[in-house]
Amino acid sequence: MIRVNDKFDVEWQEGMTVNSLLTILKFTFPMIIVSVNGRVVPKSEYGPTRVEDNDEVKVIHLIAGG
Amino acid sequence: MSTKDIQEMRQAHEVLAEFDYELGEVEKGYTNRTLYVNLSDNTIASKPVTQQMKDIFTGGKGFGLWLLWNGVTGDTKWNDPENEIVISSGPIGGTTQYPGSGKSLVVSLSPTTHSVIDSNVGGHFGPLLKFAGWDALEIQGKAERDVIVFIDGNAGKVTIEEAPEEAVDTHLIGEQMMEMFAKTDREKRDISTVSAGSGADHTLIGCLNFSWYDVRRKSVRFKQAGRGGIGTVLRDKKIKALVVKYSGRKGVANNPADRKRISKVGSKINKEIRDYDAVQNRMRNVGTPYLVSIMNDYDLLPVYNFRFGSHPEAEKIAGDVWEKRFTQDLPDGCWLGCTMSCSHAVDGYELRTGPYRGQVVIVDGPEYETTAGCGSNCGIFDPDALLEINFYCDTYGIDTISFGTLTAFVMECYEAGILNEEITGGLELSFGNAVAAIELLHQMGRGEGFGLIAGQGIRRVTQIFAQEYGGDPQFMHDIGMEAKGLEYSEYVTKESLAQQGGYGLASKGPQHDEAWLIFMDMVNNQLPTFEDKAEALHYFPMWRTWFGLCGLCKLPWNDIVPPDNAETDEPPKIPEHVQNYVELFSGVTGREVTKEDLITMSETVYNFQRVFNLKMGFGTREHDAIPYRSMGPVTVQEYESRAERYDKQLKELVRDDAEGKTTEEKMAALRAYREEQYEKLIDAVYKRRGWTPNGIPTPETLKRLHIDFPDMVELVRRHIE
Ligand code: SF4
């Protein structure tokens, strides 16, 4: 199980990456900061970066709004 | 329109009053005087701006509130002659070196909230007014017949002129004024108008349109000061248009104290926008409609009167669709020098309905709020229908946000059986019926039928539906998305307690310009405690208020961020941009400030506005109540559509096992919990803001902010004791 932002539980899957995790969560907002176990992952590495079971993931959305 | 027509229109004018004034220079962002116009007795006068006024109220909305406070009493009603419309830009307004520096702030007493309302808007009026010599325009009184007020910033003359022949609807009178007062094509750039439209004559949700001349399109364009019915006040005063003309503006017309300093931060942000907008929010290509698909993905897009937060058809009205419809490759800013250029328009749209059917027009927008409010919230997923609604709302002078939220409410009442075709005069106002929604809008424009009733706003129609058609007041109160008498803007807040407060505690009513905390709260989980939420509901409303004091647009603050923003201490505040604004304010006014000073400036005006609400008979805790639809599911269908989420919350938060309970029982348990949470949030926010448990700023708070004027302290004490 992956807990995101200490709030959302996502079932871990074999081969999970930051990209696939964001897709499951439908986190499509472009201005986000992702960290896995405290390490910030640059946007260009969302595809290759693996997420392991029980990793602590944070996806911080910068506020916006109309 | 022929020159002859325009000449005939002008010849029909009777000049009721004339006022000559000395032209003046702008000094460090201020002209140091305001223009007063009274339409009842046709007086026109200049009023000084004192140093104290600048120190306490800064400008923009601050000046507007101060002038209005002195112009009305606690008994003044929105349609009394004493009510005013005050328009002011602010000390930074008119700057062209930093993006988003041309906003105008409008303040008045609202026909729907009956208290003080403010609305911010683009277009060139505020800056041109300043270059013409005035920090603010204060209009009081009521004309007997339709008038225009013309401010000639080159001749140094202000006139009130009876204008019987001009159109009322904005797309016509905007052009008529431009043709009438520009001697050459080039001079069209030097004119800006404020107008409403025939819908503002017949409803309480009238908006103001502020114009600018689009040089590339060779057409007049408009931005709207939508909220709270100020367009209705304009028409109640029998004003067809306010017109300002000023030729000869230069890049330094705002005469900043230190031009180099503002150019430095200006160059930096302009480069940032050029380099990163394409990979961030794409404001230059799509503008605010980029939010439609995002809100849909996060279950925040209002659907069917805020019942739900997403819809499978949302993509039909999402950013990609508008990107194709908007004319691209035209830098499209609502003030000069705005590199963010998020204004967009659909060119060559042929109207399908109404009095202008067959005309080919430019439709400004639609913005996110219009798309969500008049689209998904009403179950309308047809872009052409939205363009039709957008155009007619603007030209009739009707606020698209109130129209959308109101129509969604009416549609739910229709589907719930409170209304029927007999009552609506044949309009089948069920969700998704774009034809009926458009006809409702035309009825508002014509002042007839059910449009006349609906145009009163949700709070008033709820009473009418209860008294005359037997609607259940409690149900309508739960689903009527208004607070303080103002219709909600277009975000679903059920899962964000902080944003429920952002709406409920907003001074003028539920508009998101004070705070937009949904991601911080609901998604990022950065505000876990009441104190955290209260801190955010202190900082962000104060910060965002500051834009309105200075004549600034907030979009260049947080719809673009520096690439290293993620590594800063407080990414949501965008610290580098806050520092830009410190430089900008100091550079323009010559008054050295810190980022903390900016918050104090806002806190002063914010508390002043809270006490102003008190003066008008509001401004206490009971007026910060919100409808339950904004907190949680009102109907069984709503609960069951997200049953897994709500059942989980009952178990984890309410410690109430949903097992074996009926949906109604679960809804009741969830409701009790959420309503209690909201009250606790209010307690925490009032405490953080230095207010009593009844939401009144304490005398100590007023003293700290140097607004302990005797009448204010007396008013506050009277309510506390
Ligand atoms: S960002 Fe958009 S709304 Fe704001 S000033 Fe620029 S063009 Fe106008």
Short mmCIF file of N, CA, C and O in Angstrom, two decimals, chain B residues 125-218:
data_model
loop_
_atom_site.label_atom_id
_atom_site.label_comp_id
_atom_site.label_asym_id
_atom_site.label_seq_id
_atom_site.Cartn_x
_atom_site.Cartn_y
_atom_site.Cartn_z
N PHE B 125 -9.92 51.36 -18.16
CA PHE B 125 -10.57 52.52 -17.54
C PHE B 125 -9.78 53.08 -16.35
O PHE B 125 -9.53 54.28 -16.28
N GLY B 126 -9.43 52.22 -15.42
CA GLY B 126 -8.74 52.68 -14.19
C GLY B 126 -7.45 53.42 -14.50
O GLY B 126 -7.24 54.56 -14.04
N PRO B 127 -6.55 52.80 -15.30
CA PRO B 127 -5.31 53.51 -15.63
C PRO B 127 -5.56 54.83 -16.39
O PRO B 127 -4.95 55.85 -16.07
N LEU B 128 -6.49 54.82 -17.36
CA LEU B 128 -6.73 56.07 -18.11
C LEU B 128 -7.33 57.14 -17.19
O LEU B 128 -7.03 58.33 -17.33
N LEU B 129 -8.18 56.71 -16.26
CA LEU B 129 -8.75 57.65 -15.28
C LEU B 129 -7.62 58.33 -14.50
O LEU B 129 -7.63 59.54 -14.28
N LYS B 130 -6.65 57.51 -14.13
CA LYS B 130 -5.52 58.07 -13.37
C LYS B 130 -4.72 59.05 -14.23
O LYS B 130 -4.40 60.16 -13.81
N PHE B 131 -4.42 58.64 -15.46
CA PHE B 131 -3.64 59.53 -16.32
C PHE B 131 -4.43 60.81 -16.63
O PHE B 131 -3.84 61.86 -16.91
N ALA B 132 -5.76 60.69 -16.60
CA ALA B 132 -6.60 61.87 -16.81
C ALA B 132 -6.60 62.77 -15.57
O ALA B 132 -7.15 63.88 -15.60
N GLY B 133 -6.02 62.26 -14.49
CA GLY B 133 -5.85 63.13 -13.32
C GLY B 133 -6.56 62.70 -12.05
O GLY B 133 -6.60 63.47 -11.09
N TRP B 134 -7.08 61.44 -12.02
CA TRP B 134 -7.91 61.09 -10.88
C TRP B 134 -7.56 59.70 -10.31
O TRP B 134 -7.53 58.72 -11.03
N ASP B 135 -7.36 59.67 -8.99
CA ASP B 135 -7.10 58.37 -8.34
C ASP B 135 -8.37 57.54 -8.22
O ASP B 135 -8.29 56.33 -8.07
N ALA B 136 -9.50 58.21 -8.21
CA ALA B 136 -10.76 57.46 -8.12
C ALA B 136 -11.88 58.30 -8.71
O ALA B 136 -11.79 59.54 -8.77
N LEU B 137 -12.91 57.61 -9.17
CA LEU B 137 -14.14 58.27 -9.62
C LEU B 137 -15.26 57.82 -8.69
O LEU B 137 -15.48 56.61 -8.51
N GLU B 138 -15.92 58.80 -8.09
CA GLU B 138 -16.96 58.51 -7.10
C GLU B 138 -18.28 59.06 -7.65
O GLU B 138 -18.42 60.27 -7.82
N ILE B 139 -19.20 58.16 -7.92
CA ILE B 139 -20.47 58.59 -8.52
C ILE B 139 -21.58 58.43 -7.49
O ILE B 139 -21.78 57.32 -6.97
N GLN B 140 -22.29 59.48 -7.23
CA GLN B 140 -23.42 59.43 -6.30
C GLN B 140 -24.64 60.03 -7.00
O GLN B 140 -24.52 60.66 -8.04
N GLY B 141 -25.82 59.83 -6.40
CA GLY B 141 -27.03 60.43 -6.96
C GLY B 141 -27.62 59.60 -8.09
O GLY B 141 -27.09 58.55 -8.47
N LYS B 142 -28.75 60.09 -8.60
CA LYS B 142 -29.44 59.38 -9.68
C LYS B 142 -29.88 60.40 -10.70
O LYS B 142 -30.49 61.42 -10.36
N ALA B 143 -29.63 60.10 -11.96
CA ALA B 143 -30.08 61.01 -13.01
C ALA B 143 -31.57 60.78 -13.26
O ALA B 143 -32.11 59.72 -12.95
N GLU B 144 -32.21 61.80 -13.82
CA GLU B 144 -33.64 61.63 -14.14
C GLU B 144 -33.83 60.85 -15.42
O GLU B 144 -34.76 60.05 -15.56
N ARG B 145 -32.96 61.11 -16.37
CA ARG B 145 -33.00 60.38 -17.64
C ARG B 145 -31.62 59.83 -17.95
O ARG B 145 -30.65 60.22 -17.31
N ASP B 146 -31.54 58.97 -18.96
CA ASP B 146 -30.26 58.32 -19.26
C ASP B 146 -29.15 59.32 -19.58
O ASP B 146 -29.35 60.26 -20.35
N VAL B 147 -28.00 59.09 -18.96
CA VAL B 147 -26.86 59.98 -19.15
C VAL B 147 -25.58 59.20 -19.46
O VAL B 147 -25.50 58.00 -19.24
N ILE B 148 -24.60 59.96 -19.95
CA ILE B 148 -23.22 59.47 -19.93
C ILE B 148 -22.41 60.49 -19.14
O ILE B 148 -22.80 61.66 -19.04
N VAL B 149 -21.32 60.03 -18.56
CA VAL B 149 -20.37 60.95 -17.92
C VAL B 149 -19.08 60.84 -18.72
O VAL B 149 -18.58 59.72 -18.93
N PHE B 150 -18.60 61.96 -19.20
CA PHE B 150 -17.41 61.95 -20.05
C PHE B 150 -16.28 62.71 -19.37
O PHE B 150 -16.43 63.87 -18.99
N ILE B 151 -15.16 62.03 -19.20
CA ILE B 151 -13.98 62.66 -18.59
C ILE B 151 -12.94 62.83 -19.70
O ILE B 151 -12.44 61.83 -20.22
N ASP B 152 -12.68 64.06 -20.05
CA ASP B 152 -11.69 64.33 -21.10
C ASP B 152 -10.37 64.69 -20.42
O ASP B 152 -10.20 65.80 -19.92
N GLY B 153 -9.48 63.73 -20.38
CA GLY B 153 -8.23 63.89 -19.64
C GLY B 153 -7.19 64.74 -20.35
O GLY B 153 -6.11 64.95 -19.80
N ASN B 154 -7.47 65.20 -21.55
CA ASN B 154 -6.56 66.11 -22.22
C ASN B 154 -7.05 67.55 -22.16
O ASN B 154 -6.28 68.47 -21.96
N ALA B 155 -8.38 67.70 -22.28
CA ALA B 155 -8.95 69.04 -22.20
C ALA B 155 -9.14 69.47 -20.74
O ALA B 155 -9.34 70.65 -20.46
N GLY B 156 -9.11 68.49 -19.81
CA GLY B 156 -9.37 68.83 -18.41
C GLY B 156 -10.82 69.22 -18.20
O GLY B 156 -11.13 70.26 -17.62
N LYS B 157 -11.70 68.37 -18.70
CA LYS B 157 -13.13 68.69 -18.60
C LYS B 157 -13.94 67.43 -18.31
O LYS B 157 -13.66 66.37 -18.87
N VAL B 158 -14.91 67.61 -17.42
CA VAL B 158 -15.83 66.51 -17.12
C VAL B 158 -17.23 67.00 -17.44
O VAL B 158 -17.60 68.12 -17.05
N THR B 159 -18.00 66.18 -18.15
CA THR B 159 -19.38 66.59 -18.45
C THR B 159 -20.36 65.47 -18.08
O THR B 159 -20.02 64.28 -18.18
N ILE B 160 -21.54 65.89 -17.66
CA ILE B 160 -22.66 64.95 -17.55
C ILE B 160 -23.58 65.29 -18.71
O ILE B 160 -23.99 66.45 -18.86
N GLU B 161 -23.86 64.32 -19.55
CA GLU B 161 -24.65 64.61 -20.75
C GLU B 161 -25.83 63.65 -20.86
O GLU B 161 -25.63 62.44 -20.72
N GLU B 162 -27.00 64.21 -21.06
CA GLU B 162 -28.14 63.34 -21.33
C GLU B 162 -27.90 62.65 -22.66
O GLU B 162 -27.48 63.30 -23.63
N ALA B 163 -28.15 61.37 -22.71
CA ALA B 163 -27.81 60.60 -23.92
C ALA B 163 -28.99 59.71 -24.30
O ALA B 163 -29.01 58.52 -24.04
N PRO B 164 -30.01 60.31 -24.94
CA PRO B 164 -31.24 59.55 -25.19
C PRO B 164 -31.14 58.52 -26.31
O PRO B 164 -31.88 57.55 -26.32
N GLU B 165 -30.22 58.72 -27.24
CA GLU B 165 -30.25 57.88 -28.44
C GLU B 165 -29.36 56.65 -28.37
O GLU B 165 -29.55 55.70 -29.13
N GLU B 166 -28.38 56.67 -27.49
CA GLU B 166 -27.41 55.57 -27.48
C GLU B 166 -28.07 54.28 -27.02
O GLU B 166 -29.09 54.28 -26.33
N ALA B 167 -27.43 53.19 -27.43
CA ALA B 167 -27.89 51.87 -27.00
C ALA B 167 -27.59 51.68 -25.52
O ALA B 167 -26.80 52.43 -24.93
N VAL B 168 -28.24 50.68 -24.93
CA VAL B 168 -27.94 50.33 -23.54
C VAL B 168 -26.98 49.13 -23.52
O VAL B 168 -26.07 49.06 -22.70
N ASP B 169 -27.17 48.21 -24.45
CA ASP B 169 -26.36 46.98 -24.43
C ASP B 169 -24.90 47.29 -24.77
O ASP B 169 -24.61 48.11 -25.66
N THR B 170 -24.03 46.60 -24.07
CA THR B 170 -22.62 46.97 -24.07
C THR B 170 -21.93 46.88 -25.41
O THR B 170 -21.15 47.77 -25.76
N HIS B 171 -22.15 45.81 -26.18
CA HIS B 171 -21.35 45.70 -27.41
C HIS B 171 -21.68 46.84 -28.37
O HIS B 171 -20.87 47.19 -29.22
N LEU B 172 -22.87 47.45 -28.21
CA LEU B 172 -23.24 48.58 -29.06
C LEU B 172 -22.74 49.90 -28.49
O LEU B 172 -22.07 50.66 -29.19
N ILE B 173 -23.03 50.14 -27.21
CA ILE B 173 -22.66 51.46 -26.69
C ILE B 173 -21.14 51.59 -26.56
O ILE B 173 -20.59 52.68 -26.74
N GLY B 174 -20.48 50.49 -26.32
CA GLY B 174 -19.01 50.54 -26.25
C GLY B 174 -18.44 51.08 -27.55
O GLY B 174 -17.57 51.94 -27.56
N GLU B 175 -18.98 50.58 -28.64
CA GLU B 175 -18.49 51.03 -29.94
C GLU B 175 -18.96 52.47 -30.24
O GLU B 175 -18.21 53.28 -30.78
N GLN B 176 -20.20 52.76 -29.87
CA GLN B 176 -20.72 54.11 -30.12
C GLN B 176 -19.87 55.18 -29.41
O GLN B 176 -19.55 56.22 -29.99
N MET B 177 -19.49 54.88 -28.17
CA MET B 177 -18.68 55.85 -27.42
C MET B 177 -17.30 56.03 -28.06
O MET B 177 -16.77 57.13 -28.15
N MET B 178 -16.75 54.90 -28.50
CA MET B 178 -15.44 54.95 -29.15
C MET B 178 -15.50 55.82 -30.41
O MET B 178 -14.65 56.66 -30.64
N GLU B 179 -16.53 55.59 -31.21
CA GLU B 179 -16.66 56.36 -32.45
C GLU B 179 -16.95 57.84 -32.15
O GLU B 179 -16.50 58.73 -32.85
N MET B 180 -17.72 58.06 -31.10
CA MET B 180 -18.13 59.43 -30.79
C MET B 180 -16.95 60.27 -30.30
O MET B 180 -16.81 61.44 -30.65
N PHE B 181 -16.09 59.69 -29.47
CA PHE B 181 -15.08 60.50 -28.79
C PHE B 181 -13.68 60.38 -29.37
O PHE B 181 -12.81 61.16 -29.00
N ALA B 182 -13.45 59.42 -30.26
CA ALA B 182 -12.13 59.35 -30.90
C ALA B 182 -12.17 60.16 -32.19
O ALA B 182 -13.01 59.90 -33.05
N LYS B 183 -11.27 61.13 -32.28
CA LYS B 183 -11.28 61.95 -33.50
C LYS B 183 -10.61 61.19 -34.64
O LYS B 183 -10.91 61.41 -35.80
N THR B 184 -9.69 60.32 -34.31
CA THR B 184 -8.99 59.54 -35.33
C THR B 184 -9.00 58.07 -34.89
O THR B 184 -9.28 57.77 -33.72
N ASP B 185 -8.66 57.19 -35.82
CA ASP B 185 -8.58 55.78 -35.46
C ASP B 185 -7.58 55.55 -34.33
O ASP B 185 -7.79 54.74 -33.44
N ARG B 186 -6.49 56.27 -34.39
CA ARG B 186 -5.44 56.12 -33.39
C ARG B 186 -5.95 56.46 -31.98
O ARG B 186 -5.56 55.84 -30.99
N GLU B 187 -6.85 57.42 -31.92
CA GLU B 187 -7.34 57.85 -30.60
C GLU B 187 -8.26 56.82 -29.94
O GLU B 187 -8.56 56.94 -28.75
N LYS B 188 -8.69 55.84 -30.71
CA LYS B 188 -9.57 54.82 -30.10
C LYS B 188 -8.88 54.10 -28.94
O LYS B 188 -9.51 53.67 -28.00
N ARG B 189 -7.56 54.01 -29.05
CA ARG B 189 -6.80 53.36 -27.97
C ARG B 189 -6.85 54.17 -26.69
O ARG B 189 -6.49 53.67 -25.62
N ASP B 190 -7.23 55.40 -26.81
CA ASP B 190 -7.15 56.31 -25.66
C ASP B 190 -8.49 56.42 -24.92
O ASP B 190 -8.66 57.29 -24.07
N ILE B 191 -9.42 55.57 -25.30
CA ILE B 191 -10.76 55.67 -24.72
C ILE B 191 -11.13 54.37 -24.02
O ILE B 191 -10.82 53.27 -24.51
N SER B 192 -11.74 54.50 -22.89
CA SER B 192 -12.30 53.31 -22.24
C SER B 192 -13.65 53.66 -21.64
O SER B 192 -13.88 54.79 -21.20
N THR B 193 -14.56 52.70 -21.69
CA THR B 193 -15.91 52.94 -21.18
C THR B 193 -16.27 51.93 -20.10
O THR B 193 -15.70 50.85 -20.03
N VAL B 194 -17.24 52.33 -19.30
CA VAL B 194 -17.86 51.40 -18.34
C VAL B 194 -19.35 51.41 -18.66
O VAL B 194 -19.97 52.49 -18.72
N SER B 195 -19.91 50.25 -18.89
CA SER B 195 -21.34 50.18 -19.22
C SER B 195 -21.92 48.88 -18.68
O SER B 195 -21.17 47.99 -18.26
N ALA B 196 -23.26 48.78 -18.73
CA ALA B 196 -23.90 47.54 -18.27
C ALA B 196 -24.73 47.02 -19.44
O ALA B 196 -24.16 46.62 -20.46
N GLY B 197 -26.04 47.04 -19.36
CA GLY B 197 -26.87 46.55 -20.45
C GLY B 197 -28.30 46.37 -19.99
O GLY B 197 -28.63 46.62 -18.82
N SER B 198 -29.16 45.94 -20.92
CA SER B 198 -30.59 45.87 -20.61
C SER B 198 -30.90 44.83 -19.54
O SER B 198 -31.89 44.95 -18.82
N GLY B 199 -30.07 43.81 -19.43
CA GLY B 199 -30.29 42.81 -18.37
C GLY B 199 -30.07 43.41 -16.99
O GLY B 199 -30.70 42.99 -16.01
N ALA B 200 -29.15 44.37 -16.91
CA ALA B 200 -28.91 45.04 -15.62
C ALA B 200 -30.11 45.91 -15.23
O ALA B 200 -30.33 46.19 -14.05
N ASP B 201 -30.90 46.33 -16.23
CA ASP B 201 -32.12 47.09 -15.95
C ASP B 201 -33.17 46.23 -15.26
O ASP B 201 -33.99 46.73 -14.51
N HIS B 202 -33.16 44.94 -15.57
CA HIS B 202 -34.28 44.09 -15.15
C HIS B 202 -33.94 43.03 -14.12
O HIS B 202 -34.80 42.26 -13.73
N THR B 203 -32.67 42.95 -13.74
CA THR B 203 -32.28 41.94 -12.75
C THR B 203 -31.47 42.63 -11.66
O THR B 203 -31.12 43.81 -11.78
N LEU B 204 -31.16 41.87 -10.62
CA LEU B 204 -30.30 42.41 -9.56
C LEU B 204 -28.87 41.90 -9.71
O LEU B 204 -28.04 42.14 -8.84
N ILE B 205 -28.60 41.16 -10.78
CA ILE B 205 -27.27 40.55 -10.92
C ILE B 205 -26.49 41.21 -12.07
O ILE B 205 -25.70 40.56 -12.75
N GLY B 206 -26.71 42.51 -12.23
CA GLY B 206 -26.06 43.24 -13.32
C GLY B 206 -24.55 43.37 -13.11
O GLY B 206 -24.09 43.57 -11.99
N CYS B 207 -23.82 43.28 -14.21
CA CYS B 207 -22.36 43.46 -14.12
C CYS B 207 -21.95 44.73 -14.88
O CYS B 207 -22.75 45.30 -15.62
N LEU B 208 -20.72 45.13 -14.67
CA LEU B 208 -20.15 46.25 -15.42
C LEU B 208 -19.17 45.71 -16.45
O LEU B 208 -18.43 44.78 -16.16
N ASN B 209 -19.19 46.31 -17.63
CA ASN B 209 -18.21 45.97 -18.66
C ASN B 209 -17.21 47.11 -18.79
O ASN B 209 -17.62 48.26 -18.99
N PHE B 210 -15.95 46.79 -18.68
CA PHE B 210 -14.87 47.78 -18.84
C PHE B 210 -14.19 47.52 -20.18
O PHE B 210 -13.77 46.39 -20.44
N SER B 211 -14.06 48.55 -20.98
CA SER B 211 -13.56 48.30 -22.35
C SER B 211 -12.09 48.63 -22.54
O SER B 211 -11.47 49.33 -21.73
N TRP B 212 -11.56 48.11 -23.60
CA TRP B 212 -10.32 48.61 -24.18
C TRP B 212 -10.38 48.37 -25.68
O TRP B 212 -11.16 47.54 -26.14
N TYR B 213 -9.58 49.14 -26.39
CA TYR B 213 -9.57 48.99 -27.84
C TYR B 213 -8.46 48.03 -28.23
O TYR B 213 -7.31 48.23 -27.88
N ASP B 214 -8.87 46.98 -28.92
CA ASP B 214 -7.91 45.96 -29.35
C ASP B 214 -7.37 46.40 -30.72
O ASP B 214 -8.07 46.35 -31.73
N VAL B 215 -6.13 46.84 -30.71
CA VAL B 215 -5.54 47.43 -31.91
C VAL B 215 -5.45 46.40 -33.04
O VAL B 215 -5.71 46.71 -34.19
N ARG B 216 -5.12 45.16 -32.69
CA ARG B 216 -4.95 44.16 -33.74
C ARG B 216 -6.28 43.75 -34.35
O ARG B 216 -6.41 43.55 -35.55
N ARG B 217 -7.27 43.59 -33.52
CA ARG B 217 -8.59 43.21 -34.05
C ARG B 217 -9.36 44.42 -34.58
O ARG B 217 -10.40 44.26 -35.19
N LYS B 218 -8.89 45.60 -34.25
CA LYS B 218 -9.59 46.85 -34.57
C LYS B 218 -11.02 46.80 -34.04
O LYS B 218 -11.99 47.09 -34.74
#
